Coordinates of C-alpha atoms and ligand atoms in Angstrom, one line a residue:
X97 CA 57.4 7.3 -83.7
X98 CA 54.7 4.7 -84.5
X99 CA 55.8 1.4 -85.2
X100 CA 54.1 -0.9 -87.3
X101 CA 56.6 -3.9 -87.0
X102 CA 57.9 -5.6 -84.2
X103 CA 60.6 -7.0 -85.5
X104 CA 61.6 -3.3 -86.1
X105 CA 62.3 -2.7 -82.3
X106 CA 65.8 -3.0 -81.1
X107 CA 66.0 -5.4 -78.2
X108 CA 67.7 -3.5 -75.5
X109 CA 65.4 -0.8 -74.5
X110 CA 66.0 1.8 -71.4
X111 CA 62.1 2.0 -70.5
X112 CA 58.9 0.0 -72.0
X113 CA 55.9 1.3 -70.7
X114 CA 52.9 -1.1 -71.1
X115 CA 49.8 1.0 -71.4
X116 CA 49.0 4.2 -73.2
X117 CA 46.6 6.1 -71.1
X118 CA 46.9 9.3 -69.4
X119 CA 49.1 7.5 -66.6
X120 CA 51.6 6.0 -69.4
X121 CA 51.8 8.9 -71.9
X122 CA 52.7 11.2 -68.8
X123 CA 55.4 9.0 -67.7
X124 CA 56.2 8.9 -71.6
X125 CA 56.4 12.7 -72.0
X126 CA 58.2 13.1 -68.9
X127 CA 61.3 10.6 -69.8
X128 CA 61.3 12.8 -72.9
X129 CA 61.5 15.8 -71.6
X130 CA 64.6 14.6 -69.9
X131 CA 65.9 13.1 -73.0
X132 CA 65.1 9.1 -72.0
X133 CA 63.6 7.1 -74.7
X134 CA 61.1 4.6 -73.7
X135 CA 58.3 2.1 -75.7
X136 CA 54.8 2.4 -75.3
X137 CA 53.4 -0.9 -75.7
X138 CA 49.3 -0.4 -76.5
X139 CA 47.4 -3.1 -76.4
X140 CA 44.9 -1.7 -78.5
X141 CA 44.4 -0.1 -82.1
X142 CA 44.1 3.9 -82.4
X143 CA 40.3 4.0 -82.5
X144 CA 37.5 1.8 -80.9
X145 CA 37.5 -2.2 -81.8
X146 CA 35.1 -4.1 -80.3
X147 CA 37.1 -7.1 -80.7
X148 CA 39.7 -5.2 -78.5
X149 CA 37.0 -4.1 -75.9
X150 CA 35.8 -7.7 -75.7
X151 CA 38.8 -8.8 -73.7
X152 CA 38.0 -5.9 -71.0
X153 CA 35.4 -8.4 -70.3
X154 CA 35.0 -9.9 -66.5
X155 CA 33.7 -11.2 -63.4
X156 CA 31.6 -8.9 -60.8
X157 CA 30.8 -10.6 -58.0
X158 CA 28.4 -8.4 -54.8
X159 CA 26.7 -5.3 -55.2
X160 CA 25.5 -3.8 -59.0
X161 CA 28.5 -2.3 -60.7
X162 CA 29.0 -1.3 -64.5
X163 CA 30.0 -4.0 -67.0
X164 CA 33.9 -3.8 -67.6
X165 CA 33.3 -4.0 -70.8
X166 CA 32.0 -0.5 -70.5
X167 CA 34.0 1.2 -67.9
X168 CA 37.4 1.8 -69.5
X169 CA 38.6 1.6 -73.1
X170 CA 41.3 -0.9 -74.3
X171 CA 42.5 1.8 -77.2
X172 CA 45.0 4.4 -78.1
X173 CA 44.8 7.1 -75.0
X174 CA 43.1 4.4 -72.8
X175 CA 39.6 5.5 -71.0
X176 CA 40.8 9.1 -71.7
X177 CA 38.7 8.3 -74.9
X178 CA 35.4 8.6 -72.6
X179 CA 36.1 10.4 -69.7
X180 CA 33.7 13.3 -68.3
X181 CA 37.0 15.6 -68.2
X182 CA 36.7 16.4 -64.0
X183 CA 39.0 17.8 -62.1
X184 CA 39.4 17.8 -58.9
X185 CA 42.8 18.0 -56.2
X186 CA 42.9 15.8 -53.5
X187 CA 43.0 17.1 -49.7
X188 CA 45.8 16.8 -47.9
X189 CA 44.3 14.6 -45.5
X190 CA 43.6 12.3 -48.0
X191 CA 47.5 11.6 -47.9
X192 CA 47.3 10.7 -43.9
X193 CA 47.6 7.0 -45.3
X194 CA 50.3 7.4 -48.0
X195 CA 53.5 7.3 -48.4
X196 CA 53.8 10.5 -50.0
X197 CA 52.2 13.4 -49.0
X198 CA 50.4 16.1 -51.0
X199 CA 53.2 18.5 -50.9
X200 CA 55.5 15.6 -52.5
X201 CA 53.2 16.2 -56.2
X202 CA 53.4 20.2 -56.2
X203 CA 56.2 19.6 -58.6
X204 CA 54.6 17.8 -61.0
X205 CA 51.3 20.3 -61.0
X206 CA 52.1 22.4 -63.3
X207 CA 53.2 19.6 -65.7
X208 CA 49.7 17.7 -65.1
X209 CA 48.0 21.1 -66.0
X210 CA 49.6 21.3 -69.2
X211 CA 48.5 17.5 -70.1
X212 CA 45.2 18.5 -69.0
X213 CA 44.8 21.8 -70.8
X214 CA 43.7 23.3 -67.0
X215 CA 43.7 26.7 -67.0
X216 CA 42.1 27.6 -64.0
X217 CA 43.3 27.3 -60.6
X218 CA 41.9 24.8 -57.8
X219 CA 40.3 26.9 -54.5
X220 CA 39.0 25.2 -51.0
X221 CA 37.4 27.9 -48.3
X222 CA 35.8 27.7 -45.5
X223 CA 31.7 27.7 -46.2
X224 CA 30.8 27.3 -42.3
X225 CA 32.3 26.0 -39.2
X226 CA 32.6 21.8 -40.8
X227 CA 32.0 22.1 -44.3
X228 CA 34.6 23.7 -47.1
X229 CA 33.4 25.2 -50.8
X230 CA 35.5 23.9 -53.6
X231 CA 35.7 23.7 -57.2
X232 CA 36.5 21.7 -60.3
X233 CA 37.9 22.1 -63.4
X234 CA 37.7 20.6 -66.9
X235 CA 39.9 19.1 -68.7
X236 CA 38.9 18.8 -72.8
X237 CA 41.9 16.3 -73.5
X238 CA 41.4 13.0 -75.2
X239 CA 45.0 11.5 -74.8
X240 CA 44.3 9.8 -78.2
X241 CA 43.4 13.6 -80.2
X242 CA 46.2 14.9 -78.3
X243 CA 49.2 13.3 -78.4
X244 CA 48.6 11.0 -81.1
X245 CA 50.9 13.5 -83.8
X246 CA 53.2 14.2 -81.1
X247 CA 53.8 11.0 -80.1
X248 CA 54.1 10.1 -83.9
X249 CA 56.7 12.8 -84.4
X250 CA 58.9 12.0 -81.5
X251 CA 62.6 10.8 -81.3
X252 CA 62.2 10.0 -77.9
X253 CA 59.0 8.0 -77.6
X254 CA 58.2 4.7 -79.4
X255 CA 54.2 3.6 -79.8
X256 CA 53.6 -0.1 -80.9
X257 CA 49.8 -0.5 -81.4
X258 CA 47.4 -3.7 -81.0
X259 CA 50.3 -5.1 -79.2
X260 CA 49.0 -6.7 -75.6
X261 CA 51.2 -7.5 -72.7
X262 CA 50.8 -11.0 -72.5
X263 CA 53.8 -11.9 -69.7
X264 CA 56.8 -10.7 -68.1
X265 CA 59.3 -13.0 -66.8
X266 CA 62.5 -12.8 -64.8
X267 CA 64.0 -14.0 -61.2
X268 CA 64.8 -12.3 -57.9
X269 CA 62.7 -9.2 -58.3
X270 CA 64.2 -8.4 -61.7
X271 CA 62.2 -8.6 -64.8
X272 CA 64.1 -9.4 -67.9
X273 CA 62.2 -9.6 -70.8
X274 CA 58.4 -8.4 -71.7
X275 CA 56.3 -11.3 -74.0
X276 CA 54.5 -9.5 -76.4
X277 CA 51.7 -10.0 -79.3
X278 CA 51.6 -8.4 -82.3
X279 CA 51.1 -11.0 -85.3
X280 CA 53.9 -13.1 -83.6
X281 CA 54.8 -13.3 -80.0
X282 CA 57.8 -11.5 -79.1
X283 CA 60.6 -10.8 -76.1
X284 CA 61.6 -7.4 -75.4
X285 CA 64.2 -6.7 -73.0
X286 CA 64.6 -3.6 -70.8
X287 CA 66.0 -2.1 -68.1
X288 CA 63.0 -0.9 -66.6
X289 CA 59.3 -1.6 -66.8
X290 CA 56.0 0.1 -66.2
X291 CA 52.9 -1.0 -65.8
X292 CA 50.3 1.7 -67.0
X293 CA 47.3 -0.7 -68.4
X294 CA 44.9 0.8 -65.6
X295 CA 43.2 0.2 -62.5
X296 CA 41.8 -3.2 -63.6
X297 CA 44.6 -4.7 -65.3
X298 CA 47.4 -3.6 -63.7
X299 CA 46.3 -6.1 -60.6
X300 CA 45.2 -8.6 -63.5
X301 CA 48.3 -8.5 -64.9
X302 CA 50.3 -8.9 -62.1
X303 CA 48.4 -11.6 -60.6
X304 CA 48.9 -14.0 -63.5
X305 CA 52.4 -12.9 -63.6
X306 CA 52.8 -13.9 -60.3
X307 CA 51.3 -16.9 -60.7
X308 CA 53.5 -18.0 -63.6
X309 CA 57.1 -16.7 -62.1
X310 CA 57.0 -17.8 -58.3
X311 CA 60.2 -16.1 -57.7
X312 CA 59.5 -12.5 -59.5
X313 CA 57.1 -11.4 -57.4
X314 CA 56.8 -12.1 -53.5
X315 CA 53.5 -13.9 -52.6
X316 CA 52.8 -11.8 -49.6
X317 CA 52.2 -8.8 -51.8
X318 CA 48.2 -8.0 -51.6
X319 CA 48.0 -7.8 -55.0
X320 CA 44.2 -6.9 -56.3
X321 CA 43.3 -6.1 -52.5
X322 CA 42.3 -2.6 -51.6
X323 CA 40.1 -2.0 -55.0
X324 CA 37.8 0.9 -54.1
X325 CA 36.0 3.5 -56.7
X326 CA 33.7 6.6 -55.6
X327 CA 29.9 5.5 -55.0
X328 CA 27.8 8.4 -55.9
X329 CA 24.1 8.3 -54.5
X330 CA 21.3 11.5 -54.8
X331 CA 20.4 11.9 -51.3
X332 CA 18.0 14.6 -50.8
X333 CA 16.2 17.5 -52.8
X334 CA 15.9 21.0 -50.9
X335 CA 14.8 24.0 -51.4
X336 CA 17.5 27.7 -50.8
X337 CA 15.8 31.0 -50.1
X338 CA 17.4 33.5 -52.1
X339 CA 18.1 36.4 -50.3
X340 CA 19.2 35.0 -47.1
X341 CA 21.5 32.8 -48.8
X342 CA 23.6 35.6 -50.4
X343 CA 23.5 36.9 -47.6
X344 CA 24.9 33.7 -45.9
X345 CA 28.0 34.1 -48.8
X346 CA 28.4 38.0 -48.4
X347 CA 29.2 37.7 -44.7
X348 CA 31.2 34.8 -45.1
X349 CA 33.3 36.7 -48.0
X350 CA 33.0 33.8 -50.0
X351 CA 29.8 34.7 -52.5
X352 CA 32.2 35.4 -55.6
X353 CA 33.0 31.7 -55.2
X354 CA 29.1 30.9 -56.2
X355 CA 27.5 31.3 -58.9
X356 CA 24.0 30.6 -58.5
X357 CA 21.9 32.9 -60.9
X358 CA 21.4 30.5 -63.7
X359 CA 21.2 26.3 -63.4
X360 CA 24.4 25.2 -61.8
X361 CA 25.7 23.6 -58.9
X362 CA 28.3 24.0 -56.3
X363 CA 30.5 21.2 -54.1
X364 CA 31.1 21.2 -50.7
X365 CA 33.1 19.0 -48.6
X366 CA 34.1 18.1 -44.9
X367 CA 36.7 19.5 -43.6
X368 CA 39.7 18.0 -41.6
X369 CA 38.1 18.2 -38.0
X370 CA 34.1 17.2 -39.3
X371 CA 35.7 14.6 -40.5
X372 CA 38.1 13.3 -38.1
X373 CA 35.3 14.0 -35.0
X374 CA 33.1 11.4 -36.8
X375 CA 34.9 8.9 -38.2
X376 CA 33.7 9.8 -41.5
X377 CA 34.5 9.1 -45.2
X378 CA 35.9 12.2 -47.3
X379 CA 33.1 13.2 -49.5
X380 CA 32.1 15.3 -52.0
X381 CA 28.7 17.0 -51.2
X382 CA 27.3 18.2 -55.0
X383 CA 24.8 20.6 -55.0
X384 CA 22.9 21.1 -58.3
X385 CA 20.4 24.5 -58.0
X386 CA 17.8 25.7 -60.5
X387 CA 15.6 28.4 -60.2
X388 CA 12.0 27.2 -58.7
X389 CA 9.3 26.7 -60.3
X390 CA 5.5 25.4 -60.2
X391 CA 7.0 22.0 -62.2
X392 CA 8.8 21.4 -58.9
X393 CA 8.2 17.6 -57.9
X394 CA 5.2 16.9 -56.1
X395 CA 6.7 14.7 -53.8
X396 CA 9.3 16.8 -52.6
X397 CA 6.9 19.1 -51.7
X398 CA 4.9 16.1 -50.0
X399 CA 8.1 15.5 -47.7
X400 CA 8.5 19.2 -47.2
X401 CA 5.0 19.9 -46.0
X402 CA 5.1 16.9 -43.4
X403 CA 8.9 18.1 -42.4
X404 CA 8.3 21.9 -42.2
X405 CA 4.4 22.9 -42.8
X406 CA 5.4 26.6 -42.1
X407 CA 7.3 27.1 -45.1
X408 CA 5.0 25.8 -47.4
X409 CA 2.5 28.5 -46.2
X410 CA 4.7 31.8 -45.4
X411 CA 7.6 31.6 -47.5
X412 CA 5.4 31.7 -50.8
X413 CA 7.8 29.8 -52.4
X414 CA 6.6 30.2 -56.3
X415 CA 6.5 33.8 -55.7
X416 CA 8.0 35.2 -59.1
X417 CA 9.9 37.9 -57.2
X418 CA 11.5 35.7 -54.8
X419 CA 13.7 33.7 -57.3
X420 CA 14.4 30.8 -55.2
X421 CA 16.2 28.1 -55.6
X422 CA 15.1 24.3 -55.8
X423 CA 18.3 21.9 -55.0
X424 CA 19.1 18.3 -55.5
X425 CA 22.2 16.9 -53.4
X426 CA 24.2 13.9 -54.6
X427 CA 27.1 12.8 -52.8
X428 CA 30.5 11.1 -54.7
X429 CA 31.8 9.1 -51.4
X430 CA 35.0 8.2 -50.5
X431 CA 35.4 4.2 -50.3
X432 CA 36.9 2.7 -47.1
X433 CA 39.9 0.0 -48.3
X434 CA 38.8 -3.3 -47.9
X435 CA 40.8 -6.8 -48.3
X436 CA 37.2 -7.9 -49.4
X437 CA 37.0 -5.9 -52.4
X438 CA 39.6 -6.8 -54.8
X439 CA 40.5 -8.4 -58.3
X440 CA 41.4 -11.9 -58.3
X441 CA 41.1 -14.4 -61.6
X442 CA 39.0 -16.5 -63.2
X443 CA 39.1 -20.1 -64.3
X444 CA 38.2 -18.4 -67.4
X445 CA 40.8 -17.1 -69.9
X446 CA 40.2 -14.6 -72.8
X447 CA 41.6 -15.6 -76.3
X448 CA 45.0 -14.4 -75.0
X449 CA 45.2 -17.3 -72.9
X450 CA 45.3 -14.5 -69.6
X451 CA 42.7 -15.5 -66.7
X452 CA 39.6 -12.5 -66.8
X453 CA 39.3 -10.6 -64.0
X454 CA 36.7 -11.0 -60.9
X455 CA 36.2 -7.7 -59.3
X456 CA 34.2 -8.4 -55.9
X457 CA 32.8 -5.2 -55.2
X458 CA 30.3 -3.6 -52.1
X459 CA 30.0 -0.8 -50.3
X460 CA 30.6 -0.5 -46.2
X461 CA 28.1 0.0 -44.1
X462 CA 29.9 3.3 -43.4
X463 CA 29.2 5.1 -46.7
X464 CA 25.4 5.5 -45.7
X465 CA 26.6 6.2 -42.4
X466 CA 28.9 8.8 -42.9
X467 CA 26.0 10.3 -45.6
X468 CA 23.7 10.2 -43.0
X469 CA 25.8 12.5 -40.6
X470 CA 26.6 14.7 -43.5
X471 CA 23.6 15.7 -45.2
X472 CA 21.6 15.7 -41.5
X473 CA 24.8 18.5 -40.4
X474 CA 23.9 20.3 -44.0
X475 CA 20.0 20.3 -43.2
X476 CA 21.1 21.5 -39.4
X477 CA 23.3 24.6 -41.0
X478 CA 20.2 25.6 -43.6
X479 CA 18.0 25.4 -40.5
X480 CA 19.8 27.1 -38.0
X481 CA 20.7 30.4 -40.6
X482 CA 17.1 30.0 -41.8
X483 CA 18.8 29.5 -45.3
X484 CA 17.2 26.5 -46.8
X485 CA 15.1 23.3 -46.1
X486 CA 15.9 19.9 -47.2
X487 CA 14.2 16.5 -47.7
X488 CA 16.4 13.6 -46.7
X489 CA 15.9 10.3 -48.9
X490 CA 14.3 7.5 -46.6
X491 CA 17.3 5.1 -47.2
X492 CA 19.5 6.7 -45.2
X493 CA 17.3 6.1 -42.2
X494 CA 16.3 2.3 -42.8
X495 CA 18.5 -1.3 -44.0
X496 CA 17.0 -1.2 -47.4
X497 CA 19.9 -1.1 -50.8
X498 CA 19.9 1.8 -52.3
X499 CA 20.5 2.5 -56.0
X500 CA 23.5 4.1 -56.6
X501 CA 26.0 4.8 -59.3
X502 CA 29.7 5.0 -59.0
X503 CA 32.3 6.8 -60.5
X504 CA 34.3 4.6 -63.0
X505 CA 36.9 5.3 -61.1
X506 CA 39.2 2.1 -60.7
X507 CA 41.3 2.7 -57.8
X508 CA 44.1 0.7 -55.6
X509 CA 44.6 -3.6 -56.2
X510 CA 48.3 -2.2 -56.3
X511 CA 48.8 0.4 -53.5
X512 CA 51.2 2.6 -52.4
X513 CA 52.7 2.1 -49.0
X514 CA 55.9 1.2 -46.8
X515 CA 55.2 -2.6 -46.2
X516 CA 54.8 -5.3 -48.4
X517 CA 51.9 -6.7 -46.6
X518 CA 49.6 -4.1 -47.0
X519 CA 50.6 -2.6 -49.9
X520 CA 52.5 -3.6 -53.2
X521 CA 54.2 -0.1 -54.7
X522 CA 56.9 2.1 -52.1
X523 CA 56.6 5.8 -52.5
X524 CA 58.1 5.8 -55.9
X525 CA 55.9 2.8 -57.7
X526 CA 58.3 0.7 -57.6
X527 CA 56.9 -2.5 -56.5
X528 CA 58.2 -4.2 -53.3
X529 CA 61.1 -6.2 -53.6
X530 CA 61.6 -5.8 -57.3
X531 CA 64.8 -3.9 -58.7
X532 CA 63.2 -2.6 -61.9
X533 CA 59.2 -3.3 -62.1
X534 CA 56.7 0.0 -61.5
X535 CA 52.7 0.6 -61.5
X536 CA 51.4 3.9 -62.8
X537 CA 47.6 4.7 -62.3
X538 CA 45.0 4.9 -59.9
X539 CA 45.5 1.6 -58.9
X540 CA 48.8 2.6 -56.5
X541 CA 46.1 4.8 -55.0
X542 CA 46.6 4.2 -51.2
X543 CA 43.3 6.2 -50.1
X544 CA 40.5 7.3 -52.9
X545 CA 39.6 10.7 -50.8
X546 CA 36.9 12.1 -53.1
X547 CA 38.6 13.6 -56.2
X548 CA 38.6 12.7 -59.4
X549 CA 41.7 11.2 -59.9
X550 CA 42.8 11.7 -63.3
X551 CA 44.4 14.6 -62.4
X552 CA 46.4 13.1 -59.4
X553 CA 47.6 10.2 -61.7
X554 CA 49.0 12.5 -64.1
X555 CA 50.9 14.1 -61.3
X556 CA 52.1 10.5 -59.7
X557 CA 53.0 9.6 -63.1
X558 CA 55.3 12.8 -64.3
X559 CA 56.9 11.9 -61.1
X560 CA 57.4 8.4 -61.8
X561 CA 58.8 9.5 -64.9
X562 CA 60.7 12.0 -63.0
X563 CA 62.2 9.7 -60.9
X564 CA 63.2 7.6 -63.5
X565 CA 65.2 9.6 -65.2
X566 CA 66.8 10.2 -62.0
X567 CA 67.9 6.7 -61.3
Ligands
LIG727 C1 32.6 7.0 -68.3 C2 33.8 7.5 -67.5 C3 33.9 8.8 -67.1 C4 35.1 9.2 -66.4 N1 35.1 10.5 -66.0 C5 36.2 10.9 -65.3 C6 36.3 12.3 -64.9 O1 35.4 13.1 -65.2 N2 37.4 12.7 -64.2 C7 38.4 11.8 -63.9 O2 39.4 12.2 -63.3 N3 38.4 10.5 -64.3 C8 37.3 10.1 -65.0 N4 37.2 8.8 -65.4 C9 38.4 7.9 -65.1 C10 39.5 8.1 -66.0 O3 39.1 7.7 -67.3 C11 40.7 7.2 -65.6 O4 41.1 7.6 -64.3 C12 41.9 7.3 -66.5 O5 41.6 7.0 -67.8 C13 42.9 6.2 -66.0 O6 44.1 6.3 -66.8 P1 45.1 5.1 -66.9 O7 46.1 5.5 -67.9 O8 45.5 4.6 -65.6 O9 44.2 3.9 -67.5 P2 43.4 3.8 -68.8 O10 43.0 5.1 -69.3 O11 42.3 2.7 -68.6 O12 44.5 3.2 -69.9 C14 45.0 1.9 -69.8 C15 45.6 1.6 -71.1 O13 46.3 0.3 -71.0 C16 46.0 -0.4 -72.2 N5 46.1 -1.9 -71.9 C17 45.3 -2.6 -71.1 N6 45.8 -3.9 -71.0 C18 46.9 -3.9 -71.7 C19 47.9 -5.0 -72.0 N7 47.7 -6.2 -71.6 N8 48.9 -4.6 -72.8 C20 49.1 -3.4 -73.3 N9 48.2 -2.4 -73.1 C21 47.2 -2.6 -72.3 C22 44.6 0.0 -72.5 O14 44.2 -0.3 -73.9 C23 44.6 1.5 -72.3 O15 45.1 2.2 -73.4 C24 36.1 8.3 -66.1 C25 36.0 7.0 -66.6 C26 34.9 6.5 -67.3 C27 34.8 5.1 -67.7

């Protein structure tokens, strides 16, 4: 049901949740399913407001990095409202670091396809002796078109709109009582609490709750710390000669896993030893081909004729007949944890009277490394099987910056782990040392592996949910 009145809502509730993204409405959905009400408390309205979005505003401090005004949505169904809709599983490596392991979201899969409307299924083979072919799907869900109605319709579930979290106070680990603004301020008691207001505010909010209630929430927590997203960089352009590539994908029995006779891509990664032998960072290697032609750029071929002259003059490479294919590589790079990039607050606060957030963001060193070793091993394979040639982009060879792009993904500040001083969430959310207070969202990410993580919050979430309802 949709609430337009606080004073409407009962006092003693079993579950608020304070965010309605995809990580709070799948916590949300799952209570329901086992018959636990809970309160989604949405900060903002059902559609875009710009006067909402403005207090997404903040702070970035280092290397270029969107606006946060612009890289999540502060509505109804949360940055669900412009997501790309990419899906991707994480490796199981990517779990060395966690407290949970893959196997401990299988559960919940099935659940998080539903949400997502995925229908296809999620494959990983071999493609040659260090790399692995894999796919994504797609998911066409706006959590706002979606579950809007349902939500509306429910016994179970409780939305109270344009209603920001401005506090939540309590002692010894136990919060008591959520202040809230809608009109009026306004307690709400619960049992339990849930933060679901994404990967930025979730450390935001907890910060400045910390701040306020010294004995809620232990100082040695490294709240904000551990921030990390996916950096995504084009690294080289290359050319793949038809015929010896299908070839390549018959005899490796994996050719029904490419589809390369119109404009389309494919994604490699590294696989468990490449990766471990080199110290690398997961990646996602992601191959868009189109059929060559003569508009190919001119200075790709430059680099090519300097690199390998001999394929420029015998492979006849605009040949109608030979169909082959002209590539562009970009790589979506795993980010190592840092303490040095995190959220911390302003002196500033937003009308709210809440301090904006400062996200000081760069890359490692090690993310042009570890592209370095993996595009040069790519260039190596299409070399060696006389498959393909690639051009490498100069920066990975030299100091200079390099433009890049990252993935809106907004992950750890709150992550998951055993210890409270590297990590502020155990294994089921639950923050350290607090007897009722969870995070949902990327930001208990302990790891960012490649993936898209959408997907693998809807999963930690259902299970949050699970768990729960379990307590
Ligand atoms: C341009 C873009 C493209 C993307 N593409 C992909 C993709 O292809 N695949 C993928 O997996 N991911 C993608 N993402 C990331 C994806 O959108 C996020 O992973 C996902 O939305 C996170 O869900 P969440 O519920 O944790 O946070 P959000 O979706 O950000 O939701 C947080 C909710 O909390 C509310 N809130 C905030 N503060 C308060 C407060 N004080 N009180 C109450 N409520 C509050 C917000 O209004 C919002 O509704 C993309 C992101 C962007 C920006």
């Amino acid at each position: 049901m949709i609430l337009n009145d606080l004073e409407d809502l009962k006092q003693n509730n079993y579950v608020v949740i304070i965010g309605s993204g995809p990580a709070g409405i799948s916590v949300a959905l799952q209570l329901e399913k086992k018959g636990i009400s809970s309160v989604i408390i949405e900060a903002g309205d059902i559609d875009f407001k710009e006067k909402s979005q403005s207090l997404y505003d903040g702070t970035i401090i280092g290397e270029s990095y969107p606006d946060l005004k612009i890289s999540r949505l502060r509505q109804f169904g949360g940055t669900s409202g412009h997501w790309g809709g990419n899906c991707v599983e994480m490796d199981n490596y990517d779990f060395e670091r966690w407290p949970i392991k893959k196997i401990d979201l299988e559960p919940y899969k099935k659940t998080a396809y539903d949400i997502l409307n995925i229908k296809g299924n999620f494959y990983k083979k071999s493609f040659n002796e260090d790399l692995d072919v894999f796919n994504l799907n797609w998911s066409n869900v706006r959590f706002k078109d979606k579950y809007y109605q349902k939500i509306k319709d429910s016994k179970k579930i409780t939305l109270i709109l344009n209603c920001p979290l401005l506090m939540l106070s309590g002692k010894d680990g136990v919060v008591e009582y959520a202040t809230v603004k809608k009109k009026n301020k306004r307690k709400i008691k619960a049992k339990y609490f849930i933060l679901a207001a994404g990967g930025i505010e979730n450390s935001r909010l907890l910060l400045w709750i910390r701040k306020q209630n010294e004995n809620l929430l232990d100082n040695k927590l490294p709240i904000g710390k551990f921030w990390m997203d996916h950096p995504y960089h084009s690294v080289a352009n290359g050319i793949l000669f038809n015929e010896k590539f299908h070839n390549y994908l018959k005899k490796s029995e994996i050719e029904k896993f490419f589809d390369t006779n119109c404009e389309n891509s494919f994604f490699l990664s590294p696989n468990k030893n490449f990766l471990k032998k080199f110290d690398l960072l997961n990646t996602s290697i992601n191959i868009g081909i189109k059929q060559l032609d003569k508009n190919y750029k001119k200075d790709f071929l430059y680099k090519l004729k300097c690199m390998a002259p001999n394929i420029i003059k015998k492979k006849l490479l605009f040949n109608e007949s030979s169909k082959n294919y002209e590539f562009n590589i970009s790589l979506l790079k795993e980010q190592k944890p840092s303490e040095n990039n995190s959220i911390s607050l302003s002196n500033v606060k937003d009308e709210l009277g809440i301090p904006k957030p400062i996200l000081h963001w760069t890359r490692s060193e090690n993310v042009r490394k570890s592209s370095k070793i993996i595009i040069e091993n790519f260039a190596n394979f299409l070399v060696s099987n006389d498959i393909g040639r690639i051009a490498v982009d100069e920066f990975l060879y030299n100091n200079q910056t390099y433009e890049h792009k990252n993935g809106y993904h907004h992950l750890g500040g709150t992550r998951m782990g055993l210890n409270k001083n590297d990590s502020v969430v155990d294994k089921n959310c639950k923050i350290h040392d607090t007897k009722n207070l969870f995070v949902a969202g990327s930001s208990v990410f302990t790891t960012a592996g490649h993936a898209y993580p959408t997907l693998t919050i809807t999963q930690i979430s259902t299970r949050l949910g699970d768990y729960i309802s379990n307590i």
